[in-house]
Amino acid sequence: MPSLPIPMISTLVLSFFLIRLWVVDRRHGPLAVLLAMCAAQGLIISLAQHYGVAAVRLIQPVTASLIPPMAWVAFQSTAVRRLSWHEVPHLVGPLVVAAAVVLRPQMLDAVIPFLFLSYGFAIIWQCRKGADALPRMRMEAGDIPGLIWQIIGWALVCSALSDGLIVMAQ
């Protein structure tokens, strides 16, 4: 009997949100890229863990490491400031992960949770001042965008903590 693992269900939901963002809101910026990356990661996890496609296991940590910096870039571009060359150094983490996949795979258990934890806390820290700290947000939206970004930040932190617990349980 065919089955859909939870990451595949989340991929379908995120894909729906992505299509809605493209078609209805006509937005194609960093937030859309973040949604696409999260949907793709769910697909990669499903293929690797549930369906046993070994080929995607090598790219899984690299694509995972792209999500926290992309969340930061999406946050910055939608809430704080325009995109600039300041975002380029955020590629260092994924490059370190790509090197670790080849050279020292045991480092992945520390590097990936560190990326999620640091970017999650950075987003939470930036949102702590409320709507006044988010100059690119619409005033009529009130504190809701900041709350949404705090939830995203805490989701990154929780992901890091769950990865840490999994590593400790092994």
Backbone as JSON, one array per atom type, in Angstrom:
{
  "sequence": "MPSLPIPMISTLVLSFFLIRLWVVDRRHGPLAVLLAMCAAQGLIISLAQHYGVAAVRLIQPVTASLIPPMAWVAFQSTAVRRLSWHEVPHLVGPLVVAAAVVLRPQMLDAVIPFLFLSYGFAIIWQCRKGADALPRMRMEAGDIPGLIWQIIGWALVCSALSDGLIVMAQ",
  "N": [[0.85, -1.18, 0.0], [0.63, 2.19, -0.87], [2.33, 4.87, 0.78], [2.55, 8.02, 2.48], [5.13, 9.71, 3.84], [5.63, 11.86, 6.71], [7.46, 14.05, 6.14], [7.0, 14.25, 3.37], [4.34, 14.99, 3.25], [4.54, 17.5, 4.43], [6.06, 18.67, 2.44], [4.21, 18.78, 0.35], [2.31, 20.56, 1.44], [3.9, 22.88, 1.82], [4.58, 23.32, -0.84], [2.09, 23.98, -1.88], [1.69, 26.46, -0.53], [3.82, 27.84, -1.67], [3.12, 27.93, -4.4], [0.8, 29.44, -4.16], [1.92, 31.82, -3.21], [3.41, 32.57, -5.46], [1.43, 32.73, -7.52], [-0.96, 34.07, -6.56], [-0.09, 36.18, -4.81], [2.0, 37.13, -6.29], [4.75, 37.12, -5.69], [8.18, 36.65, -5.79], [10.53, 36.55, -4.4], [13.1, 36.27, -1.83], [11.62, 35.01, 0.24], [9.96, 33.25, -1.13], [11.94, 31.62, -2.21], [12.93, 30.5, 0.15], [10.66, 29.0, 0.99], [10.55, 27.2, -1.17], [12.99, 25.88, -0.83], [12.61, 24.63, 1.65], [10.48, 22.93, 1.01], [11.74, 21.34, -0.91], [13.68, 20.17, 0.72], [12.1, 18.58, 2.39], [11.2, 16.74, 0.5], [13.65, 15.56, -0.23], [14.4, 14.4, 2.23], [12.31, 12.57, 2.5], [12.76, 10.92, 0.26], [15.32, 9.9, 0.88], [15.12, 8.8, 3.54], [12.65, 7.42, 3.78], [11.96, 6.21, 1.34], [14.33, 5.06, 0.57], [16.29, 5.99, -1.29], [19.44, 6.11, -2.02], [21.18, 7.87, -3.29], [20.49, 10.52, -2.75], [21.28, 10.95, -0.18], [23.8, 12.09, 0.11], [23.49, 14.74, -0.66], [21.67, 15.66, 1.13], [22.59, 16.74, 3.73], [23.83, 19.09, 2.83], [21.81, 20.55, 1.51], [20.17, 20.9, 3.69], [21.73, 22.58, 5.24], [21.54, 24.94, 3.88], [19.12, 26.07, 4.51], [18.91, 27.54, 7.1], [20.6, 29.94, 6.65], [19.2, 30.97, 4.45], [16.73, 31.47, 5.59], [17.45, 33.57, 7.26], [18.25, 35.5, 5.35], [15.83, 35.83, 3.97], [14.29, 36.83, 6.07], [15.69, 39.24, 6.65], [15.36, 40.6, 4.2], [12.61, 40.89, 3.96], [11.81, 42.12, 6.31], [13.73, 43.86, 7.46], [15.9, 45.13, 5.85], [16.95, 45.98, 2.49], [18.12, 43.52, 0.13], [21.61, 42.86, -0.17], [25.15, 42.85, -0.85], [25.97, 41.99, 1.58], [24.91, 39.58, 2.25], [26.35, 37.51, 1.11], [28.49, 36.31, 2.71], [27.01, 34.48, 4.17], [27.02, 32.11, 2.88], [29.12, 30.64, 3.74], [28.68, 28.73, 5.81], [27.07, 26.62, 4.52], [29.06, 25.9, 2.64], [31.08, 24.92, 4.29], [29.73, 22.71, 5.31], [29.4, 21.23, 2.93], [32.08, 20.65, 2.4], [32.62, 19.14, 4.67], [30.99, 16.91, 4.25], [32.45, 15.52, 2.37], [35.08, 15.4, 3.43], [35.12, 15.15, 6.33], [32.76, 13.6, 7.6], [31.75, 13.14, 10.2], [31.72, 15.58, 11.43], [29.38, 16.8, 10.7], [27.32, 16.36, 12.5], [27.68, 18.28, 14.41], [28.04, 20.74, 13.08], [25.74, 21.3, 11.45], [23.49, 21.45, 13.34], [24.52, 23.64, 14.79], [24.4, 25.72, 12.88], [21.59, 25.94, 12.52], [20.81, 26.61, 15.13], [22.25, 29.03, 15.64], [21.35, 30.81, 13.58], [18.62, 30.72, 14.12], [18.46, 31.84, 16.74], [19.5, 34.35, 16.1], [17.49, 35.46, 14.47], [15.37, 35.51, 16.32], [16.47, 37.24, 18.24], [16.69, 39.63, 16.76], [14.01, 40.2, 16.4], [13.07, 40.83, 18.9], [12.52, 43.43, 19.74], [10.1, 44.12, 18.77], [7.62, 45.48, 16.49], [8.81, 47.9, 15.79], [11.46, 47.36, 15.28], [11.45, 46.27, 12.82], [11.55, 47.63, 10.07], [10.7, 47.28, 7.39], [8.26, 46.1, 7.36], [4.72, 46.19, 6.9], [2.77, 48.74, 8.37], [0.09, 48.36, 9.08], [0.01, 45.69, 9.6], [0.86, 45.26, 12.11], [2.09, 43.6, 15.0], [2.18, 41.06, 14.01], [3.83, 40.07, 11.76], [6.38, 40.08, 13.0], [5.92, 38.25, 15.04], [5.47, 35.94, 13.53], [8.0, 35.64, 12.37], [9.46, 35.21, 14.7], [8.44, 32.73, 15.44], [9.4, 31.21, 13.31], [12.13, 31.48, 13.84], [12.25, 30.16, 16.35], [11.49, 27.65, 15.47], [13.72, 26.93, 13.97], [15.59, 26.78, 16.06], [14.45, 24.71, 17.62], [14.67, 22.63, 15.8], [17.44, 22.35, 15.7], [17.9, 21.57, 18.36], [16.49, 19.13, 18.44], [17.98, 17.67, 16.58], [20.38, 17.57, 18.0], [19.57, 16.01, 20.21], [19.04, 13.61, 18.9], [21.61, 12.93, 18.01], [22.86, 12.56, 20.49], [21.48, 10.35, 21.38], [22.41, 8.29, 19.85]],
  "CA": [[0.0, 0.0, 0.0], [1.43, 3.42, -0.9], [2.26, 5.69, 1.98], [3.2, 9.32, 2.42], [5.76, 10.06, 5.11], [5.35, 13.22, 7.18], [8.17, 15.08, 5.35], [6.38, 14.41, 2.05], [3.12, 15.77, 3.47], [4.95, 18.9, 4.6], [6.48, 19.14, 1.12], [3.0, 19.11, -0.4], [1.73, 21.77, 2.03], [4.78, 24.0, 1.49], [4.45, 23.56, -2.28], [0.85, 24.73, -2.05], [1.96, 27.83, -0.11], [4.72, 28.43, -2.66], [2.33, 28.23, -5.6], [-0.07, 30.57, -3.81], [2.76, 33.01, -3.14], [3.75, 32.94, -6.83], [0.28, 33.04, -8.38], [-1.88, 35.04, -5.98], [0.62, 37.36, -4.31], [3.0, 37.51, -7.3], [6.02, 37.36, -5.0], [9.18, 35.68, -6.22], [11.76, 36.91, -3.72], [13.75, 35.34, -0.9], [10.65, 34.21, 0.98], [9.58, 32.15, -2.04], [13.09, 30.71, -2.28], [12.94, 29.76, 1.42], [9.61, 27.99, 0.93], [10.96, 26.18, -2.14], [14.07, 25.09, -0.23], [12.02, 23.78, 2.69], [9.72, 21.88, 0.32], [12.72, 20.43, -1.51], [14.31, 19.4, 1.79], [11.14, 17.53, 2.78], [11.25, 15.72, -0.55], [14.93, 14.86, -0.11], [14.32, 13.56, 3.43], [11.41, 11.45, 2.19], [13.44, 10.0, -0.66], [16.44, 9.25, 1.55], [14.78, 8.05, 4.75], [11.46, 6.56, 3.67], [11.95, 5.43, 0.1], [15.62, 4.4, 0.43], [17.08, 6.44, -2.43], [20.74, 6.39, -1.42], [21.89, 8.95, -3.98], [20.2, 11.84, -2.17], [21.86, 11.07, 1.17], [24.98, 12.96, 0.08], [23.11, 16.15, -0.77], [20.75, 16.0, 2.23], [23.13, 17.71, 4.7], [24.14, 20.37, 2.18], [20.56, 21.29, 1.32], [19.7, 21.29, 5.03], [22.53, 23.71, 5.73], [21.14, 26.15, 3.15], [17.86, 26.6, 5.03], [19.05, 28.63, 8.09], [21.0, 31.24, 6.08], [18.14, 31.48, 3.59], [15.72, 32.04, 6.49], [17.98, 34.87, 7.67], [18.19, 36.4, 4.2], [14.41, 36.14, 3.75], [13.89, 37.71, 7.17], [16.29, 40.55, 6.44], [14.82, 41.28, 3.02], [11.19, 41.22, 4.13], [11.52, 42.85, 7.53], [14.72, 44.8, 7.98], [16.59, 45.95, 4.85], [17.04, 45.41, 1.14], [19.22, 42.59, -0.1], [22.86, 43.48, -0.61], [26.28, 41.92, -0.85], [26.19, 41.52, 2.95], [24.38, 38.23, 2.39], [27.27, 36.53, 0.53], [29.18, 35.49, 3.71], [26.15, 33.44, 4.72], [27.28, 30.87, 2.15], [30.25, 29.93, 4.37], [28.18, 27.55, 6.51], [26.83, 25.53, 3.57], [30.32, 25.45, 2.04], [31.73, 24.09, 5.32], [28.99, 21.44, 5.33], [29.75, 20.49, 1.71], [33.43, 20.12, 2.61], [32.54, 18.09, 5.7], [30.4, 15.69, 3.64], [33.52, 14.82, 1.65], [36.31, 15.22, 4.2], [34.92, 14.74, 7.74], [31.31, 13.49, 7.81], [31.4, 13.16, 11.62], [31.52, 16.98, 11.83], [28.03, 17.23, 10.35], [26.46, 16.31, 13.69], [27.87, 19.51, 15.17], [27.96, 21.95, 12.25], [24.38, 21.6, 11.01], [22.71, 22.02, 14.45], [25.04, 24.96, 15.11], [23.83, 26.67, 11.92], [20.18, 26.14, 12.84], [20.74, 27.29, 16.42], [22.73, 30.42, 15.56], [20.44, 31.63, 12.78], [17.35, 30.81, 14.84], [18.58, 32.84, 17.8], [19.7, 35.66, 15.47], [16.17, 35.96, 14.07], [14.64, 35.8, 17.56], [17.09, 38.42, 18.84], [16.34, 40.79, 15.96], [12.57, 40.46, 16.55], [12.72, 41.06, 20.3], [12.1, 44.82, 19.95], [8.76, 44.31, 18.24], [7.42, 46.0, 15.13], [9.7, 49.03, 15.53], [12.75, 46.84, 14.8], [11.22, 45.68, 11.5], [11.09, 48.79, 9.3], [10.14, 46.96, 6.08], [6.94, 45.5, 7.52], [3.6, 47.13, 6.79], [2.31, 49.19, 9.69], [-1.21, 47.79, 9.41], [0.17, 44.29, 10.01], [1.12, 45.25, 13.56], [3.16, 42.72, 15.5], [2.03, 39.71, 13.46], [5.02, 39.6, 11.04], [7.43, 39.8, 13.97], [5.56, 37.0, 15.71], [5.71, 34.85, 12.57], [9.44, 35.43, 12.26], [9.91, 34.59, 15.95], [8.08, 31.3, 15.35], [10.37, 30.6, 12.4], [13.38, 31.4, 14.6], [12.14, 29.08, 17.34], [11.47, 26.38, 14.72], [15.12, 26.61, 13.68], [16.21, 26.37, 17.33], [13.92, 23.39, 17.97], [15.27, 21.67, 14.87], [18.8, 22.12, 16.18], [17.84, 20.8, 19.6], [16.09, 17.75, 18.14], [19.15, 17.02, 15.98], [21.31, 17.29, 19.09], [19.07, 14.87, 20.96], [19.23, 12.41, 18.08], [23.05, 12.61, 18.05], [23.16, 12.04, 21.82], [20.83, 9.04, 21.55], [23.09, 7.27, 19.05]],
  "C": [[0.89, 1.23, 0.0], [1.26, 4.21, 0.39], [2.98, 7.01, 1.73], [3.81, 9.62, 3.78], [5.47, 11.53, 5.45], [6.16, 14.27, 6.41], [7.57, 15.29, 3.96], [5.08, 15.2, 2.17], [3.48, 17.23, 3.66], [5.44, 19.49, 3.28], [5.27, 19.57, 0.3], [2.36, 20.41, 0.12], [2.58, 23.0, 1.67], [4.72, 24.33, 0.0], [3.17, 24.32, -2.59], [1.05, 26.2, -1.67], [2.84, 28.56, -1.13], [3.96, 28.82, -3.92], [1.4, 29.41, -5.34], [0.72, 31.87, -3.77], [3.11, 33.5, -4.55], [2.54, 33.46, -7.6], [-0.58, 34.16, -7.81], [-1.15, 36.33, -5.57], [1.66, 37.91, -5.29], [4.32, 37.91, -6.66], [6.99, 36.26, -5.37], [10.52, 35.88, -5.52], [12.29, 35.84, -2.78], [12.78, 34.49, -0.08], [10.17, 33.03, 0.14], [10.71, 31.14, -2.16], [13.17, 29.87, -1.0], [11.87, 28.66, 1.42], [9.98, 26.86, -0.02], [12.05, 25.29, -1.56], [13.53, 24.15, 0.84], [11.22, 22.64, 2.07], [10.67, 20.86, -0.29], [13.4, 19.58, -0.44], [13.39, 18.29, 2.29], [11.13, 16.4, 1.77], [12.53, 14.9, -0.45], [14.93, 13.93, 1.1], [13.44, 12.35, 3.16], [12.09, 10.43, 1.29], [14.54, 9.22, 0.04], [16.0, 8.32, 2.67], [13.64, 7.06, 4.57], [11.5, 5.65, 2.46], [13.29, 4.8, -0.23], [16.44, 4.79, -0.79], [18.43, 6.93, -1.88], [21.45, 7.59, -2.04], [21.64, 10.32, -3.34], [20.77, 12.02, -0.77], [23.07, 12.0, 1.21], [24.6, 14.43, -0.01], [22.22, 16.6, 0.39], [21.36, 16.96, 3.24], [23.42, 19.08, 4.09], [22.87, 21.19, 1.98], [19.98, 21.72, 2.66], [20.44, 22.52, 5.52], [22.22, 25.01, 5.0], [19.92, 26.82, 3.76], [18.06, 27.71, 6.07], [19.55, 29.95, 7.49], [19.93, 31.83, 5.16], [17.01, 32.07, 4.43], [16.18, 33.43, 6.95], [17.87, 35.9, 6.55], [16.73, 36.79, 3.91], [13.89, 37.07, 4.83], [14.41, 39.13, 6.95], [15.62, 41.3, 5.3], [13.35, 41.64, 3.17], [10.93, 42.13, 5.31], [12.48, 43.98, 7.86], [15.31, 45.71, 6.9], [16.58, 45.25, 3.5], [18.21, 44.44, 1.06], [20.44, 43.35, -0.6], [23.95, 42.41, -0.6], [26.61, 41.43, 0.56], [25.73, 40.08, 3.15], [25.35, 37.16, 1.89], [28.01, 35.72, 1.61], [28.32, 34.39, 4.34], [26.3, 32.12, 3.98], [28.41, 30.06, 2.78], [29.77, 28.66, 5.07], [27.87, 26.39, 5.57], [28.1, 25.02, 2.89], [31.1, 24.57, 3.01], [31.05, 22.73, 5.37], [29.34, 20.6, 4.1], [31.15, 19.89, 1.83], [33.41, 18.98, 3.63], [31.95, 16.8, 5.16], [31.5, 14.86, 3.0], [34.67, 14.46, 2.58], [36.12, 14.67, 5.61], [33.44, 14.66, 8.05], [30.89, 13.53, 9.29], [31.19, 14.58, 12.12], [30.1, 17.47, 11.57], [27.1, 17.28, 11.55], [26.61, 17.54, 14.57], [27.6, 20.76, 14.33], [26.52, 22.29, 11.88], [23.51, 22.11, 12.17], [23.21, 23.41, 14.87], [24.47, 26.03, 14.17], [22.37, 26.98, 12.26], [20.03, 26.94, 14.12], [21.14, 28.76, 16.3], [21.81, 31.3, 14.72], [19.08, 31.76, 13.45], [17.4, 31.87, 15.92], [18.81, 34.24, 17.23], [18.36, 36.28, 15.04], [15.35, 36.35, 15.3], [15.16, 37.09, 18.19], [16.69, 39.68, 18.09], [14.87, 41.18, 16.16], [12.18, 40.89, 17.96], [12.19, 42.46, 20.58], [10.7, 45.09, 19.42], [8.76, 44.93, 16.86], [8.35, 47.16, 14.8], [11.06, 48.59, 14.99], [12.64, 46.25, 13.4], [10.68, 46.75, 10.55], [10.45, 48.45, 7.94], [8.76, 46.31, 6.17], [5.87, 46.58, 7.4], [3.08, 47.48, 8.18], [0.98, 48.55, 10.07], [-1.13, 46.32, 9.84], [0.45, 44.18, 11.5], [2.28, 44.36, 13.93], [3.14, 41.33, 14.87], [3.26, 39.25, 12.66], [6.18, 39.26, 11.99], [7.17, 38.49, 14.71], [5.81, 35.8, 14.8], [7.2, 34.58, 12.45], [10.02, 34.85, 13.55], [9.6, 33.1, 15.94], [9.05, 30.57, 14.43], [11.72, 30.46, 13.1], [13.36, 30.27, 15.62], [12.07, 27.71, 16.65], [12.89, 25.96, 14.35], [15.84, 26.12, 14.94], [15.75, 24.97, 17.73], [14.47, 22.3, 17.06], [16.69, 21.33, 15.31], [18.81, 21.27, 17.44], [17.44, 19.35, 19.34], [17.24, 16.99, 17.47], [20.17, 16.67, 17.05], [20.88, 16.1, 19.93], [19.24, 13.56, 20.2], [20.7, 11.98, 18.1], [23.4, 12.0, 19.41], [22.58, 10.64, 22.03], [21.56, 7.94, 20.79], [24.2, 6.6, 19.8]]
}
